[in-house]
Amino acid sequence: MDVKVKYELEFPITSSPQLLYQYISTPSGLSEWFADNVNSRGEIFSFLWDGSEEKARLASKKSGEKVKFRWLDEDNKDTDYYFEIRIIVDEITKDVSLVVVDFADEDDIEESKQLWDNQISDLKHVIGSV
């Protein structure tokens, strides 16, 4: 298995952290911008894109602040890879940003970053932050 490279992106977003958290932590919220459909059974989330399904375990969450999903293999065992979405609020300006931590093959990093750009753009449209 190829070793993937960790990367981090930051997106300024005009929204309240509470509203944003609903869109990054719930199946219904994630279905509106992240995947075609998202279902959950307990801490296991199923993400569907164009007919293919990927599963991840909700590894951690902190209400109003962050979620972290760890990808599962075919046997529903944790892999080394995860994605994390954090809500950052600047203490002085109160500006809100989303920080995304993800992994990609070295050759696919730019493509992965572009995909996140597109998905965060979809999120901004859904919440009216454009």
PDB file of N, CA, C and O in Angstrom, residues 43-121:
ATOM      1  N   GLU A  43     -21.315   4.906  15.400  1.00  0.00           N
ATOM      2  CA  GLU A  43     -20.180   5.753  15.027  1.00  0.00           C
ATOM      3  C   GLU A  43     -19.645   5.445  13.627  1.00  0.00           C
ATOM      4  O   GLU A  43     -18.673   6.058  13.194  1.00  0.00           O
ATOM      5  N   ILE A  44     -20.259   4.502  12.908  1.00  0.00           N
ATOM      6  CA  ILE A  44     -19.822   4.169  11.548  1.00  0.00           C
ATOM      7  C   ILE A  44     -20.648   4.972  10.534  1.00  0.00           C
ATOM      8  O   ILE A  44     -21.876   4.902  10.527  1.00  0.00           O
ATOM      9  N   PHE A  45     -19.949   5.737   9.701  1.00  0.00           N
ATOM     10  CA  PHE A  45     -20.594   6.544   8.676  1.00  0.00           C
ATOM     11  C   PHE A  45     -20.295   5.938   7.311  1.00  0.00           C
ATOM     12  O   PHE A  45     -19.156   5.547   7.053  1.00  0.00           O
ATOM     13  N   SER A  46     -21.312   5.857   6.468  1.00  0.00           N
ATOM     14  CA  SER A  46     -21.136   5.400   5.086  1.00  0.00           C
ATOM     15  C   SER A  46     -21.292   6.602   4.170  1.00  0.00           C
ATOM     16  O   SER A  46     -22.307   7.305   4.219  1.00  0.00           O
ATOM     17  N   PHE A  47     -20.260   6.836   3.346  1.00  0.00           N
ATOM     18  CA  PHE A  47     -20.265   7.952   2.405  1.00  0.00           C
ATOM     19  C   PHE A  47     -20.431   7.381   1.002  1.00  0.00           C
ATOM     20  O   PHE A  47     -19.679   6.487   0.608  1.00  0.00           O
ATOM     21  N   LEU A  48     -21.424   7.873   0.264  1.00  0.00           N
ATOM     22  CA  LEU A  48     -21.663   7.376  -1.095  1.00  0.00           C
ATOM     23  C   LEU A  48     -21.391   8.473  -2.115  1.00  0.00           C
ATOM     24  O   LEU A  48     -21.903   9.585  -1.987  1.00  0.00           O
ATOM     25  N   TRP A  49     -20.555   8.125  -3.107  1.00  0.00           N
ATOM     26  CA  TRP A  49     -20.238   9.006  -4.220  1.00  0.00           C
ATOM     27  C   TRP A  49     -20.386   8.209  -5.502  1.00  0.00           C
ATOM     28  O   TRP A  49     -19.732   7.172  -5.666  1.00  0.00           O
ATOM     29  N   ASP A  50     -21.214   8.688  -6.420  1.00  0.00           N
ATOM     30  CA  ASP A  50     -21.355   8.044  -7.728  1.00  0.00           C
ATOM     31  C   ASP A  50     -21.453   6.527  -7.622  1.00  0.00           C
ATOM     32  O   ASP A  50     -20.797   5.789  -8.367  1.00  0.00           O
ATOM     33  N   GLY A  51     -22.231   6.039  -6.672  1.00  0.00           N
ATOM     34  CA  GLY A  51     -22.449   4.604  -6.558  1.00  0.00           C
ATOM     35  C   GLY A  51     -21.384   3.839  -5.789  1.00  0.00           C
ATOM     36  O   GLY A  51     -21.558   2.668  -5.502  1.00  0.00           O
ATOM     37  N   SER A  52     -20.257   4.484  -5.438  1.00  0.00           N
ATOM     38  CA  SER A  52     -19.260   3.764  -4.634  1.00  0.00           C
ATOM     39  C   SER A  52     -19.382   4.207  -3.180  1.00  0.00           C
ATOM     40  O   SER A  52     -19.730   5.355  -2.890  1.00  0.00           O
ATOM     41  N   GLU A  53     -19.107   3.274  -2.286  1.00  0.00           N
ATOM     42  CA  GLU A  53     -19.288   3.541  -0.861  1.00  0.00           C
ATOM     43  C   GLU A  53     -17.951   3.437  -0.128  1.00  0.00           C
ATOM     44  O   GLU A  53     -17.168   2.529  -0.367  1.00  0.00           O
ATOM     45  N   GLU A  54     -17.701   4.404   0.738  1.00  0.00           N
ATOM     46  CA  GLU A  54     -16.540   4.371   1.626  1.00  0.00           C
ATOM     47  C   GLU A  54     -17.077   4.476   3.048  1.00  0.00           C
ATOM     48  O   GLU A  54     -18.035   5.213   3.305  1.00  0.00           O
ATOM     49  N   LYS A  55     -16.453   3.742   3.960  1.00  0.00           N
ATOM     50  CA  LYS A  55     -16.897   3.799   5.351  1.00  0.00           C
ATOM     51  C   LYS A  55     -15.819   4.414   6.229  1.00  0.00           C
ATOM     52  O   LYS A  55     -14.628   4.221   5.989  1.00  0.00           O
ATOM     53  N   ALA A  56     -16.281   5.146   7.239  1.00  0.00           N
ATOM     54  CA  ALA A  56     -15.367   5.771   8.190  1.00  0.00           C
ATOM     55  C   ALA A  56     -16.008   5.722   9.573  1.00  0.00           C
ATOM     56  O   ALA A  56     -17.235   5.731   9.704  1.00  0.00           O
ATOM     57  N   ARG A  57     -15.157   5.662  10.576  1.00  0.00           N
ATOM     58  CA  ARG A  57     -15.618   5.685  11.958  1.00  0.00           C
ATOM     59  C   ARG A  57     -15.442   7.101  12.492  1.00  0.00           C
ATOM     60  O   ARG A  57     -14.413   7.724  12.275  1.00  0.00           O
ATOM     61  N   LEU A  58     -16.467   7.583  13.170  1.00  0.00           N
ATOM     62  CA  LEU A  58     -16.347   8.886  13.825  1.00  0.00           C
ATOM     63  C   LEU A  58     -15.378   8.701  14.984  1.00  0.00           C
ATOM     64  O   LEU A  58     -15.728   8.148  16.028  1.00  0.00           O
ATOM     65  N   ALA A  59     -14.115   9.081  14.761  1.00  0.00           N
ATOM     66  CA  ALA A  59     -13.047   8.813  15.729  1.00  0.00           C
ATOM     67  C   ALA A  59     -13.110   9.763  16.914  1.00  0.00           C
ATOM     68  O   ALA A  59     -12.837   9.374  18.043  1.00  0.00           O
ATOM     69  N   SER A  60     -13.468  11.016  16.657  1.00  0.00           N
ATOM     70  CA  SER A  60     -13.603  11.974  17.750  1.00  0.00           C
ATOM     71  C   SER A  60     -14.414  13.161  17.277  1.00  0.00           C
ATOM     72  O   SER A  60     -14.499  13.445  16.082  1.00  0.00           O
ATOM     73  N   LYS A  61     -15.012  13.821  18.242  1.00  0.00           N
ATOM     74  CA  LYS A  61     -15.718  15.062  17.933  1.00  0.00           C
ATOM     75  C   LYS A  61     -15.743  15.913  19.184  1.00  0.00           C
ATOM     76  O   LYS A  61     -15.687  15.410  20.299  1.00  0.00           O
ATOM     77  N   LYS A  62     -15.779  17.207  18.950  1.00  0.00           N
ATOM     78  CA  LYS A  62     -15.898  18.159  20.047  1.00  0.00           C
ATOM     79  C   LYS A  62     -16.957  19.146  19.595  1.00  0.00           C
ATOM     80  O   LYS A  62     -16.770  19.834  18.590  1.00  0.00           O
ATOM     81  N   SER A  63     -18.061  19.172  20.296  1.00  0.00           N
ATOM     82  CA  SER A  63     -19.220  19.942  19.864  1.00  0.00           C
ATOM     83  C   SER A  63     -18.857  21.388  19.528  1.00  0.00           C
ATOM     84  O   SER A  63     -18.221  22.075  20.315  1.00  0.00           O
ATOM     85  N   GLY A  64     -19.257  21.813  18.336  1.00  0.00           N
ATOM     86  CA  GLY A  64     -19.014  23.177  17.903  1.00  0.00           C
ATOM     87  C   GLY A  64     -17.594  23.447  17.451  1.00  0.00           C
ATOM     88  O   GLY A  64     -17.278  24.557  17.051  1.00  0.00           O
ATOM     89  N   GLU A  65     -16.701  22.422  17.515  1.00  0.00           N
ATOM     90  CA  GLU A  65     -15.298  22.675  17.189  1.00  0.00           C
ATOM     91  C   GLU A  65     -14.708  21.780  16.102  1.00  0.00           C
ATOM     92  O   GLU A  65     -14.032  22.268  15.217  1.00  0.00           O
ATOM     93  N   LYS A  66     -14.910  20.434  16.216  1.00  0.00           N
ATOM     94  CA  LYS A  66     -14.243  19.583  15.232  1.00  0.00           C
ATOM     95  C   LYS A  66     -14.865  18.197  15.151  1.00  0.00           C
ATOM     96  O   LYS A  66     -15.545  17.748  16.080  1.00  0.00           O
ATOM     97  N   VAL A  67     -14.611  17.543  14.018  1.00  0.00           N
ATOM     98  CA  VAL A  67     -14.940  16.134  13.831  1.00  0.00           C
ATOM     99  C   VAL A  67     -13.751  15.468  13.152  1.00  0.00           C
ATOM    100  O   VAL A  67     -13.026  16.100  12.375  1.00  0.00           O
ATOM    101  N   LYS A  68     -13.567  14.204  13.476  1.00  0.00           N
ATOM    102  CA  LYS A  68     -12.484  13.435  12.869  1.00  0.00           C
ATOM    103  C   LYS A  68     -13.044  12.069  12.498  1.00  0.00           C
ATOM    104  O   LYS A  68     -13.603  11.373  13.345  1.00  0.00           O
ATOM    105  N   PHE A  69     -12.922  11.720  11.213  1.00  0.00           N
ATOM    106  CA  PHE A  69     -13.387  10.441  10.707  1.00  0.00           C
ATOM    107  C   PHE A  69     -12.189   9.602  10.279  1.00  0.00           C
ATOM    108  O   PHE A  69     -11.352  10.069   9.507  1.00  0.00           O
ATOM    109  N   ARG A  70     -12.102   8.370  10.781  1.00  0.00           N
ATOM    110  CA  ARG A  70     -11.024   7.456  10.388  1.00  0.00           C
ATOM    111  C   ARG A  70     -11.582   6.469   9.363  1.00  0.00           C
ATOM    112  O   ARG A  70     -12.576   5.807   9.603  1.00  0.00           O
ATOM    113  N   TRP A  71     -10.920   6.407   8.195  1.00  0.00           N
ATOM    114  CA  TRP A  71     -11.367   5.516   7.119  1.00  0.00           C
ATOM    115  C   TRP A  71     -11.224   4.058   7.543  1.00  0.00           C
ATOM    116  O   TRP A  71     -10.289   3.692   8.244  1.00  0.00           O
ATOM    117  N   LEU A  72     -12.162   3.234   7.098  1.00  0.00           N
ATOM    118  CA  LEU A  72     -12.157   1.808   7.403  1.00  0.00           C
ATOM    119  C   LEU A  72     -11.797   1.010   6.151  1.00  0.00           C
ATOM    120  O   LEU A  72     -12.103   1.429   5.031  1.00  0.00           O
ATOM    121  N   ASP A  73     -11.179  -0.149   6.355  1.00  0.00           N
ATOM    122  CA  ASP A  73     -10.881  -1.030   5.216  1.00  0.00           C
ATOM    123  C   ASP A  73     -12.082  -1.934   4.927  1.00  0.00           C
ATOM    124  O   ASP A  73     -13.144  -1.804   5.548  1.00  0.00           O
ATOM    125  N   GLU A  74     -11.909  -2.906   3.995  1.00  0.00           N
ATOM    126  CA  GLU A  74     -13.017  -3.792   3.598  1.00  0.00           C
ATOM    127  C   GLU A  74     -13.559  -4.597   4.778  1.00  0.00           C
ATOM    128  O   GLU A  74     -14.711  -5.007   4.782  1.00  0.00           O
ATOM    129  N   ASP A  75     -12.708  -4.850   5.767  1.00  0.00           N
ATOM    130  CA  ASP A  75     -13.118  -5.630   6.942  1.00  0.00           C
ATOM    131  C   ASP A  75     -13.627  -4.749   8.085  1.00  0.00           C
ATOM    132  O   ASP A  75     -13.747  -5.209   9.231  1.00  0.00           O
ATOM    133  N   ASN A  76     -13.883  -3.474   7.775  1.00  0.00           N
ATOM    134  CA  ASN A  76     -14.337  -2.498   8.777  1.00  0.00           C
ATOM    135  C   ASN A  76     -13.332  -2.290   9.905  1.00  0.00           C
ATOM    136  O   ASN A  76     -13.700  -1.995  11.043  1.00  0.00           O
ATOM    137  N   LYS A  77     -12.049  -2.432   9.585  1.00  0.00           N
ATOM    138  CA  LYS A  77     -10.974  -2.159  10.536  1.00  0.00           C
ATOM    139  C   LYS A  77     -10.421  -0.759  10.238  1.00  0.00           C
ATOM    140  O   LYS A  77     -10.378  -0.331   9.086  1.00  0.00           O
ATOM    141  N   ASP A  78      -9.981  -0.073  11.289  1.00  0.00           N
ATOM    142  CA  ASP A  78      -9.405   1.262  11.111  1.00  0.00           C
ATOM    143  C   ASP A  78      -8.172   1.204  10.206  1.00  0.00           C
ATOM    144  O   ASP A  78      -7.358   0.290  10.326  1.00  0.00           O
ATOM    145  N   THR A  79      -8.047   2.194   9.330  1.00  0.00           N
ATOM    146  CA  THR A  79      -6.828   2.351   8.546  1.00  0.00           C
ATOM    147  C   THR A  79      -5.979   3.430   9.218  1.00  0.00           C
ATOM    148  O   THR A  79      -6.381   3.998  10.237  1.00  0.00           O
ATOM    149  N   ASP A  80      -4.822   3.728   8.613  1.00  0.00           N
ATOM    150  CA  ASP A  80      -3.967   4.783   9.151  1.00  0.00           C
ATOM    151  C   ASP A  80      -4.459   6.171   8.755  1.00  0.00           C
ATOM    152  O   ASP A  80      -3.910   7.168   9.201  1.00  0.00           O
ATOM    153  N   TYR A  81      -5.481   6.232   7.900  1.00  0.00           N
ATOM    154  CA  TYR A  81      -5.872   7.510   7.304  1.00  0.00           C
ATOM    155  C   TYR A  81      -7.198   8.016   7.843  1.00  0.00           C
ATOM    156  O   TYR A  81      -8.103   7.252   8.155  1.00  0.00           O
ATOM    157  N   TYR A  82      -7.279   9.323   7.922  1.00  0.00           N
ATOM    158  CA  TYR A  82      -8.480   9.969   8.440  1.00  0.00           C
ATOM    159  C   TYR A  82      -8.631  11.320   7.763  1.00  0.00           C
ATOM    160  O   TYR A  82      -7.747  11.788   7.048  1.00  0.00           O
ATOM    161  N   PHE A  83      -9.779  11.932   7.976  1.00  0.00           N
ATOM    162  CA  PHE A  83      -9.894  13.350   7.655  1.00  0.00           C
ATOM    163  C   PHE A  83     -10.529  14.029   8.852  1.00  0.00           C
ATOM    164  O   PHE A  83     -11.327  13.439   9.572  1.00  0.00           O
ATOM    165  N   GLU A  84     -10.067  15.238   9.088  1.00  0.00           N
ATOM    166  CA  GLU A  84     -10.536  16.007  10.232  1.00  0.00           C
ATOM    167  C   GLU A  84     -10.967  17.378   9.733  1.00  0.00           C
ATOM    168  O   GLU A  84     -10.319  17.960   8.867  1.00  0.00           O
ATOM    169  N   ILE A  85     -12.071  17.872  10.270  1.00  0.00           N
ATOM    170  CA  ILE A  85     -12.548  19.214   9.939  1.00  0.00           C
ATOM    171  C   ILE A  85     -12.684  19.966  11.254  1.00  0.00           C
ATOM    172  O   ILE A  85     -13.415  19.538  12.146  1.00  0.00           O
ATOM    173  N   ARG A  86     -11.924  21.063  11.366  1.00  0.00           N
ATOM    174  CA  ARG A  86     -11.945  21.886  12.582  1.00  0.00           C
ATOM    175  C   ARG A  86     -12.528  23.259  12.263  1.00  0.00           C
ATOM    176  O   ARG A  86     -12.240  23.833  11.225  1.00  0.00           O
ATOM    177  N   ILE A  87     -13.292  23.771  13.210  1.00  0.00           N
ATOM    178  CA  ILE A  87     -13.824  25.130  13.102  1.00  0.00           C
ATOM    179  C   ILE A  87     -12.945  26.026  13.972  1.00  0.00           C
ATOM    180  O   ILE A  87     -12.801  25.785  15.168  1.00  0.00           O
ATOM    181  N   ILE A  88     -12.339  27.032  13.354  1.00  0.00           N
ATOM    182  CA  ILE A  88     -11.455  27.945  14.071  1.00  0.00           C
ATOM    183  C   ILE A  88     -12.110  29.329  14.092  1.00  0.00           C
ATOM    184  O   ILE A  88     -12.546  29.821  13.052  1.00  0.00           O
ATOM    185  N   VAL A  89     -12.175  29.926  15.268  1.00  0.00           N
ATOM    186  CA  VAL A  89     -12.716  31.284  15.393  1.00  0.00           C
ATOM    187  C   VAL A  89     -11.599  32.182  15.904  1.00  0.00           C
ATOM    188  O   VAL A  89     -11.032  31.928  16.965  1.00  0.00           O
ATOM    189  N   ASP A  90     -11.282  33.217  15.130  1.00  0.00           N
ATOM    190  CA  ASP A  90     -10.257  34.169  15.545  1.00  0.00           C
ATOM    191  C   ASP A  90     -10.787  34.950  16.749  1.00  0.00           C
ATOM    192  O   ASP A  90     -11.869  35.531  16.697  1.00  0.00           O
ATOM    193  N   GLU A  91     -10.015  34.943  17.831  1.00  0.00           N
ATOM    194  CA  GLU A  91     -10.484  35.570  19.068  1.00  0.00           C
ATOM    195  C   GLU A  91     -10.694  37.071  18.942  1.00  0.00           C
ATOM    196  O   GLU A  91     -11.556  37.631  19.604  1.00  0.00           O
ATOM    197  N   ILE A  92      -9.913  37.724  18.099  1.00  0.00           N
ATOM    198  CA  ILE A  92     -10.017  39.180  17.978  1.00  0.00           C
ATOM    199  C   ILE A  92     -11.072  39.587  16.950  1.00  0.00           C
ATOM    200  O   ILE A  92     -11.986  40.351  17.241  1.00  0.00           O
ATOM    201  N   THR A  93     -10.948  39.049  15.735  1.00  0.00           N
ATOM    202  CA  THR A  93     -11.850  39.473  14.660  1.00  0.00           C
ATOM    203  C   THR A  93     -13.149  38.685  14.630  1.00  0.00           C
ATOM    204  O   THR A  93     -14.097  39.085  13.967  1.00  0.00           O
ATOM    205  N   LYS A  94     -13.170  37.528  15.319  1.00  0.00           N
ATOM    206  CA  LYS A  94     -14.322  36.609  15.297  1.00  0.00           C
ATOM    207  C   LYS A  94     -14.528  35.987  13.922  1.00  0.00           C
ATOM    208  O   LYS A  94     -15.581  35.416  13.645  1.00  0.00           O
ATOM    209  N   ASP A  95     -13.529  36.102  13.016  1.00  0.00           N
ATOM    210  CA  ASP A  95     -13.617  35.451  11.710  1.00  0.00           C
ATOM    211  C   ASP A  95     -13.606  33.939  11.912  1.00  0.00           C
ATOM    212  O   ASP A  95     -12.894  33.418  12.770  1.00  0.00           O
ATOM    213  N   VAL A  96     -14.394  33.261  11.100  1.00  0.00           N
ATOM    214  CA  VAL A  96     -14.511  31.804  11.202  1.00  0.00           C
ATOM    215  C   VAL A  96     -13.808  31.164  10.009  1.00  0.00           C
ATOM    216  O   VAL A  96     -13.940  31.630   8.877  1.00  0.00           O
ATOM    217  N   SER A  97     -13.056  30.113  10.282  1.00  0.00           N
ATOM    218  CA  SER A  97     -12.407  29.340   9.222  1.00  0.00           C
ATOM    219  C   SER A  97     -12.632  27.861   9.472  1.00  0.00           C
ATOM    220  O   SER A  97     -12.821  27.434  10.613  1.00  0.00           O
ATOM    221  N   LEU A  98     -12.624  27.109   8.379  1.00  0.00           N
ATOM    222  CA  LEU A  98     -12.626  25.649   8.475  1.00  0.00           C
ATOM    223  C   LEU A  98     -11.224  25.183   8.136  1.00  0.00           C
ATOM    224  O   LEU A  98     -10.673  25.587   7.115  1.00  0.00           O
ATOM    225  N   VAL A  99     -10.664  24.324   8.972  1.00  0.00           N
ATOM    226  CA  VAL A  99      -9.370  23.724   8.676  1.00  0.00           C
ATOM    227  C   VAL A  99      -9.623  22.247   8.395  1.00  0.00           C
ATOM    228  O   VAL A  99     -10.260  21.550   9.192  1.00  0.00           O
ATOM    229  N   VAL A 100      -9.136  21.799   7.235  1.00  0.00           N
ATOM    230  CA  VAL A 100      -9.304  20.411   6.820  1.00  0.00           C
ATOM    231  C   VAL A 100      -7.939  19.738   6.862  1.00  0.00           C
ATOM    232  O   VAL A 100      -6.970  20.259   6.315  1.00  0.00           O
ATOM    233  N   VAL A 101      -7.874  18.584   7.515  1.00  0.00           N
ATOM    234  CA  VAL A 101      -6.673  17.755   7.508  1.00  0.00           C
ATOM    235  C   VAL A 101      -7.046  16.472   6.774  1.00  0.00           C
ATOM    236  O   VAL A 101      -8.059  15.842   7.095  1.00  0.00           O
ATOM    237  N   ASP A 102      -6.258  16.114   5.776  1.00  0.00           N
ATOM    238  CA  ASP A 102      -6.566  14.921   4.987  1.00  0.00           C
ATOM    239  C   ASP A 102      -5.262  14.291   4.510  1.00  0.00           C
ATOM    240  O   ASP A 102      -4.173  14.837   4.729  1.00  0.00           O
ATOM    241  N   PHE A 103      -5.381  13.158   3.847  1.00  0.00           N
ATOM    242  CA  PHE A 103      -4.229  12.433   3.312  1.00  0.00           C
ATOM    243  C   PHE A 103      -4.478  12.137   1.844  1.00  0.00           C
ATOM    244  O   PHE A 103      -5.616  11.925   1.435  1.00  0.00           O
ATOM    245  N   ALA A 104      -3.400  12.110   1.055  1.00  0.00           N
ATOM    246  CA  ALA A 104      -3.502  11.740  -0.358  1.00  0.00           C
ATOM    247  C   ALA A 104      -2.159  11.175  -0.807  1.00  0.00           C
ATOM    248  O   ALA A 104      -1.117  11.460  -0.201  1.00  0.00           O
ATOM    249  N   ASP A 105      -2.202  10.387  -1.880  1.00  0.00           N
ATOM    250  CA  ASP A 105      -0.953   9.950  -2.490  1.00  0.00           C
ATOM    251  C   ASP A 105      -0.219  11.191  -2.968  1.00  0.00           C
ATOM    252  O   ASP A 105      -0.847  12.162  -3.399  1.00  0.00           O
ATOM    253  N   GLU A 106       1.096  11.164  -2.910  1.00  0.00           N
ATOM    254  CA  GLU A 106       1.887  12.337  -3.277  1.00  0.00           C
ATOM    255  C   GLU A 106       1.508  12.882  -4.653  1.00  0.00           C
ATOM    256  O   GLU A 106       1.386  14.091  -4.845  1.00  0.00           O
ATOM    257  N   ASP A 107       1.264  11.984  -5.598  1.00  0.00           N
ATOM    258  CA  ASP A 107       0.916  12.405  -6.964  1.00  0.00           C
ATOM    259  C   ASP A 107      -0.480  13.025  -7.047  1.00  0.00           C
ATOM    260  O   ASP A 107      -0.808  13.671  -8.042  1.00  0.00           O
ATOM    261  N   ASP A 108      -1.305  12.797  -6.036  1.00  0.00           N
ATOM    262  CA  ASP A 108      -2.706  13.237  -6.092  1.00  0.00           C
ATOM    263  C   ASP A 108      -3.013  14.411  -5.169  1.00  0.00           C
ATOM    264  O   ASP A 108      -4.175  14.796  -5.030  1.00  0.00           O
ATOM    265  N   ILE A 109      -1.992  14.982  -4.539  1.00  0.00           N
ATOM    266  CA  ILE A 109      -2.256  16.044  -3.548  1.00  0.00           C
ATOM    267  C   ILE A 109      -2.975  17.235  -4.171  1.00  0.00           C
ATOM    268  O   ILE A 109      -3.967  17.709  -3.618  1.00  0.00           O
ATOM    269  N   GLU A 110      -2.502  17.717  -5.313  1.00  0.00           N
ATOM    270  CA  GLU A 110      -3.149  18.889  -5.926  1.00  0.00           C
ATOM    271  C   GLU A 110      -4.595  18.585  -6.287  1.00  0.00           C
ATOM    272  O   GLU A 110      -5.485  19.416  -6.080  1.00  0.00           O
ATOM    273  N   GLU A 111      -4.827  17.398  -6.808  1.00  0.00           N
ATOM    274  CA  GLU A 111      -6.188  16.988  -7.162  1.00  0.00           C
ATOM    275  C   GLU A 111      -7.069  16.905  -5.912  1.00  0.00           C
ATOM    276  O   GLU A 111      -8.221  17.344  -5.915  1.00  0.00           O
ATOM    277  N   SER A 112      -6.522  16.373  -4.831  1.00  0.00           N
ATOM    278  CA  SER A 112      -7.274  16.270  -3.576  1.00  0.00           C
ATOM    279  C   SER A 112      -7.601  17.652  -3.018  1.00  0.00           C
ATOM    280  O   SER A 112      -8.705  17.887  -2.529  1.00  0.00           O
ATOM    281  N   LYS A 113      -6.632  18.563  -3.079  1.00  0.00           N
ATOM    282  CA  LYS A 113      -6.877  19.929  -2.613  1.00  0.00           C
ATOM    283  C   LYS A 113      -7.979  20.588  -3.436  1.00  0.00           C
ATOM    284  O   LYS A 113      -8.839  21.287  -2.896  1.00  0.00           O
ATOM    285  N   GLN A 114      -7.958  20.349  -4.748  1.00  0.00           N
ATOM    286  CA  GLN A 114      -8.983  20.907  -5.628  1.00  0.00           C
ATOM    287  C   GLN A 114     -10.363  20.352  -5.272  1.00  0.00           C
ATOM    288  O   GLN A 114     -11.356  21.078  -5.266  1.00  0.00           O
ATOM    289  N   LEU A 115     -10.397  19.065  -4.960  1.00  0.00           N
ATOM    290  CA  LEU A 115     -11.653  18.437  -4.565  1.00  0.00           C
ATOM    291  C   LEU A 115     -12.205  19.094  -3.294  1.00  0.00           C
ATOM    292  O   LEU A 115     -13.392  19.422  -3.221  1.00  0.00           O
ATOM    293  N   TRP A 116     -11.336  19.329  -2.309  1.00  0.00           N
ATOM    294  CA  TRP A 116     -11.779  20.009  -1.090  1.00  0.00           C
ATOM    295  C   TRP A 116     -12.240  21.431  -1.406  1.00  0.00           C
ATOM    296  O   TRP A 116     -13.245  21.893  -0.852  1.00  0.00           O
ATOM    297  N   ASP A 117     -11.510  22.139  -2.276  1.00  0.00           N
ATOM    298  CA  ASP A 117     -11.942  23.486  -2.689  1.00  0.00           C
ATOM    299  C   ASP A 117     -13.373  23.444  -3.206  1.00  0.00           C
ATOM    300  O   ASP A 117     -14.207  24.274  -2.835  1.00  0.00           O
ATOM    301  N   ASN A 118     -13.643  22.479  -4.077  1.00  0.00           N
ATOM    302  CA  ASN A 118     -14.980  22.349  -4.668  1.00  0.00           C
ATOM    303  C   ASN A 118     -16.020  22.006  -3.612  1.00  0.00           C
ATOM    304  O   ASN A 118     -17.125  22.566  -3.611  1.00  0.00           O
ATOM    305  N   GLN A 119     -15.675  21.092  -2.714  1.00  0.00           N
ATOM    306  CA  GLN A 119     -16.653  20.686  -1.708  1.00  0.00           C
ATOM    307  C   GLN A 119     -16.926  21.805  -0.707  1.00  0.00           C
ATOM    308  O   GLN A 119     -18.071  22.015  -0.319  1.00  0.00           O
ATOM    309  N   ILE A 120     -15.898  22.546  -0.303  1.00  0.00           N
ATOM    310  CA  ILE A 120     -16.118  23.668   0.617  1.00  0.00           C
ATOM    311  C   ILE A 120     -16.908  24.772  -0.084  1.00  0.00           C
ATOM    312  O   ILE A 120     -17.748  25.430   0.526  1.00  0.00           O
ATOM    313  N   SER A 121     -16.679  24.928  -1.382  1.00  0.00           N
ATOM    314  CA  SER A 121     -17.481  25.880  -2.151  1.00  0.00           C
ATOM    315  C   SER A 121     -18.957  25.461  -2.134  1.00  0.00           C
ATOM    316  O   SER A 121     -19.850  26.291  -1.967  1.00  0.00           O
TER     317      SER A 121
END
